[in-house]
């Protein structure tokens, strides 16, 4: 059986996440004012995920723990897509997504030689988790719309920086 390329794997995963997002958007939104920044964040996240999967699937050996991490991440993506109606749950699932990703890449250190790319990815995922936790706290404090826009804008600006200005998915 032919193994799929990293680009094909990332495209398939992101198409699945887009389907999750569209279904989740149509099924779980009643207040588009609150959910619009979450949808925009989700779209930017999926765009980022394409490059992440493409870069790391090329260097990750077949491993049952890595497969388990990937399955958990897919489940969290699904939960994220079905939580557009609640900034609190959305930020919670976003934080969980980044924390599981950190665990995945820390585990990957045991399987491959550590690299600048891997260390950079771990640091960036920790920052994503911190951003998500901060917006979760803001939402729980009673400002869910502000929290949603903060999450969206900060993540979008960080993505522009990390994909265009100082690309994170480069081998040093």
Coordinates of C-alpha atoms in Angstrom, one line a residue:
X1 CA 0.0 0.0 0.0
X2 CA 1.3 3.4 -1.0
X3 CA 2.0 5.8 1.9
X4 CA 0.4 9.2 1.5
X5 CA 2.7 12.2 1.3
X6 CA 2.9 14.8 4.1
X7 CA 1.1 17.3 1.9
X8 CA -1.7 14.9 1.2
X9 CA -2.0 14.0 4.8
X10 CA -2.3 17.6 5.9
X11 CA -4.8 18.4 3.1
X12 CA -7.0 15.4 4.2
X13 CA -6.9 16.4 7.8
X14 CA -7.6 20.0 7.1
X15 CA -10.5 19.2 4.9
X16 CA -11.9 17.0 7.7
X17 CA -11.5 19.9 10.1
X18 CA -13.2 22.3 7.7
X19 CA -16.2 19.9 7.5
X20 CA -16.2 19.7 11.3
X21 CA -16.2 23.5 11.4
X22 CA -19.0 24.0 8.9
X23 CA -21.2 21.4 10.5
X24 CA -20.5 22.8 13.9
X25 CA -21.1 26.4 12.8
X26 CA -24.5 25.6 11.3
X27 CA -25.6 23.4 14.2
X28 CA -24.3 25.3 17.2
X29 CA -24.6 29.0 16.5
X30 CA -27.5 31.1 17.5
X31 CA -25.7 34.3 18.2
X32 CA -23.3 35.0 15.3
X33 CA -22.0 38.2 17.0
X34 CA -20.3 36.0 19.6
X35 CA -19.4 33.1 17.3
X36 CA -18.0 35.1 14.4
X37 CA -14.6 35.7 16.0
X38 CA -14.5 32.0 17.1
X39 CA -15.2 30.9 13.5
X40 CA -12.4 33.2 12.2
X41 CA -10.0 31.9 14.8
X42 CA -10.9 28.3 13.8
X43 CA -10.3 29.1 10.2
X44 CA -6.8 30.5 11.0
X45 CA -6.1 27.5 13.2
X46 CA -7.0 25.1 10.4
X47 CA -4.8 27.1 8.0
X48 CA -1.9 26.8 10.5
X49 CA -2.6 23.2 11.0
X50 CA -2.0 22.4 7.3
X51 CA 1.6 23.6 7.6
X52 CA 2.1 21.9 11.0
X53 CA 0.9 18.5 9.8
X54 CA 2.9 18.8 6.6
X55 CA 6.1 19.7 8.4
X56 CA 5.8 17.2 11.3
X57 CA 4.3 14.2 9.5
X58 CA 7.4 14.2 7.3
X59 CA 9.7 13.7 10.3
X60 CA 7.5 11.7 12.7
X61 CA 8.1 8.0 12.6
X62 CA 5.2 5.6 12.9
X63 CA 4.5 5.2 16.6
X64 CA 1.4 4.1 18.5
X65 CA 1.7 6.9 21.0
X66 CA 2.0 9.5 18.3
X67 CA -1.1 8.0 16.5
X68 CA -3.0 8.1 19.8
X69 CA -2.0 11.8 20.2
X70 CA -3.3 12.5 16.7
X71 CA -6.6 10.8 17.4
X72 CA -7.1 12.8 20.5
X73 CA -6.3 16.0 18.6
X74 CA -8.8 15.1 16.0
X75 CA -11.4 14.6 18.7
X76 CA -10.5 18.0 20.3
X77 CA -10.8 19.6 16.8
X78 CA -14.3 18.2 16.6
X79 CA -15.2 19.4 20.1
X80 CA -13.9 22.8 19.2
X81 CA -16.0 23.0 16.0
X82 CA -19.1 22.1 18.0
X83 CA -18.5 24.8 20.6
X84 CA -18.9 28.0 18.6
X85 CA -22.0 28.9 20.7
X86 CA -19.9 29.2 23.9
X87 CA -16.7 31.2 24.2
X88 CA -16.0 29.5 27.5
X89 CA -16.1 26.0 26.0
X90 CA -14.4 27.1 22.9
X91 CA -11.4 28.6 24.8
X92 CA -11.3 25.5 27.0
X93 CA -11.1 23.2 24.0
X94 CA -8.6 25.5 22.4
X95 CA -6.4 25.3 25.5
X96 CA -6.7 21.6 25.6
X97 CA -5.8 21.3 21.9
X98 CA -2.6 23.2 22.5
X99 CA -1.7 21.3 25.7
X100 CA -2.2 18.0 24.0
X101 CA -0.1 19.2 21.1
X102 CA 2.7 20.2 23.5
X103 CA 2.6 16.6 25.0
X104 CA 2.7 15.2 21.5
X105 CA 5.8 17.1 20.6
X106 CA 7.5 16.5 23.9
X107 CA 7.0 12.8 23.3
X108 CA 8.3 13.3 19.8
X109 CA 11.6 14.4 21.3
X110 CA 12.1 10.8 22.4
X111 CA 11.6 9.5 18.9
X112 CA 13.8 11.9 16.9
X113 CA 16.8 14.0 17.5
X114 CA 15.7 17.3 19.0
X115 CA 15.7 20.2 16.5
X116 CA 15.2 23.9 16.5
X117 CA 11.9 23.3 14.6
X118 CA 10.7 20.9 17.3
X119 CA 11.7 23.2 20.2
X120 CA 10.1 26.2 18.4
X121 CA 6.9 24.3 17.9
X122 CA 6.7 23.4 21.6
X123 CA 7.2 27.0 22.7
X124 CA 4.6 28.3 20.2
X125 CA 2.1 25.7 21.3
X126 CA 2.7 26.7 25.0
X127 CA 2.0 30.3 24.0
X128 CA -1.2 29.1 22.2
X129 CA -2.3 27.4 25.4
X130 CA -1.6 30.5 27.5
X131 CA -3.6 32.7 25.1
X132 CA -6.5 30.2 25.2
X133 CA -6.4 30.1 29.0
X134 CA -6.2 33.9 29.3
X135 CA -9.3 34.2 27.0
X136 CA -11.0 31.5 29.0
X137 CA -10.5 33.5 32.1
X138 CA -11.8 36.7 30.4
X139 CA -14.9 34.9 29.2
X140 CA -15.6 33.3 32.6
X141 CA -15.2 36.8 34.2
X142 CA -18.2 37.9 32.1
X143 CA -16.7 39.3 28.9
X144 CA -17.2 36.4 26.4
X145 CA -17.4 38.6 23.3
X146 CA -14.3 40.6 24.2
X147 CA -12.5 37.3 25.0
X148 CA -13.5 35.8 21.6
X149 CA -12.2 38.9 19.7
X150 CA -9.0 38.9 21.7
X151 CA -8.4 35.2 20.9
X152 CA -9.1 35.8 17.2
X153 CA -7.1 38.9 16.7
X154 CA -4.0 37.9 18.8
X155 CA -3.9 34.5 17.1
X156 CA -4.4 35.9 13.6
X157 CA -1.6 38.4 14.2
X158 CA 0.7 35.7 15.6
X159 CA -0.1 33.6 12.6
X160 CA 0.9 36.3 10.2
X161 CA 4.2 36.7 12.0
X162 CA 4.9 33.0 12.3
X163 CA 3.9 32.1 8.8
X164 CA 5.0 35.1 6.8
X165 CA 7.4 37.3 8.7
X166 CA 9.4 34.8 10.7
X167 CA 8.3 31.4 9.4
X168 CA 8.2 28.8 12.1
X169 CA 8.1 25.8 9.8
X170 CA 11.6 26.0 8.5
X171 CA 14.5 23.7 9.1
X172 CA 17.5 25.7 10.6

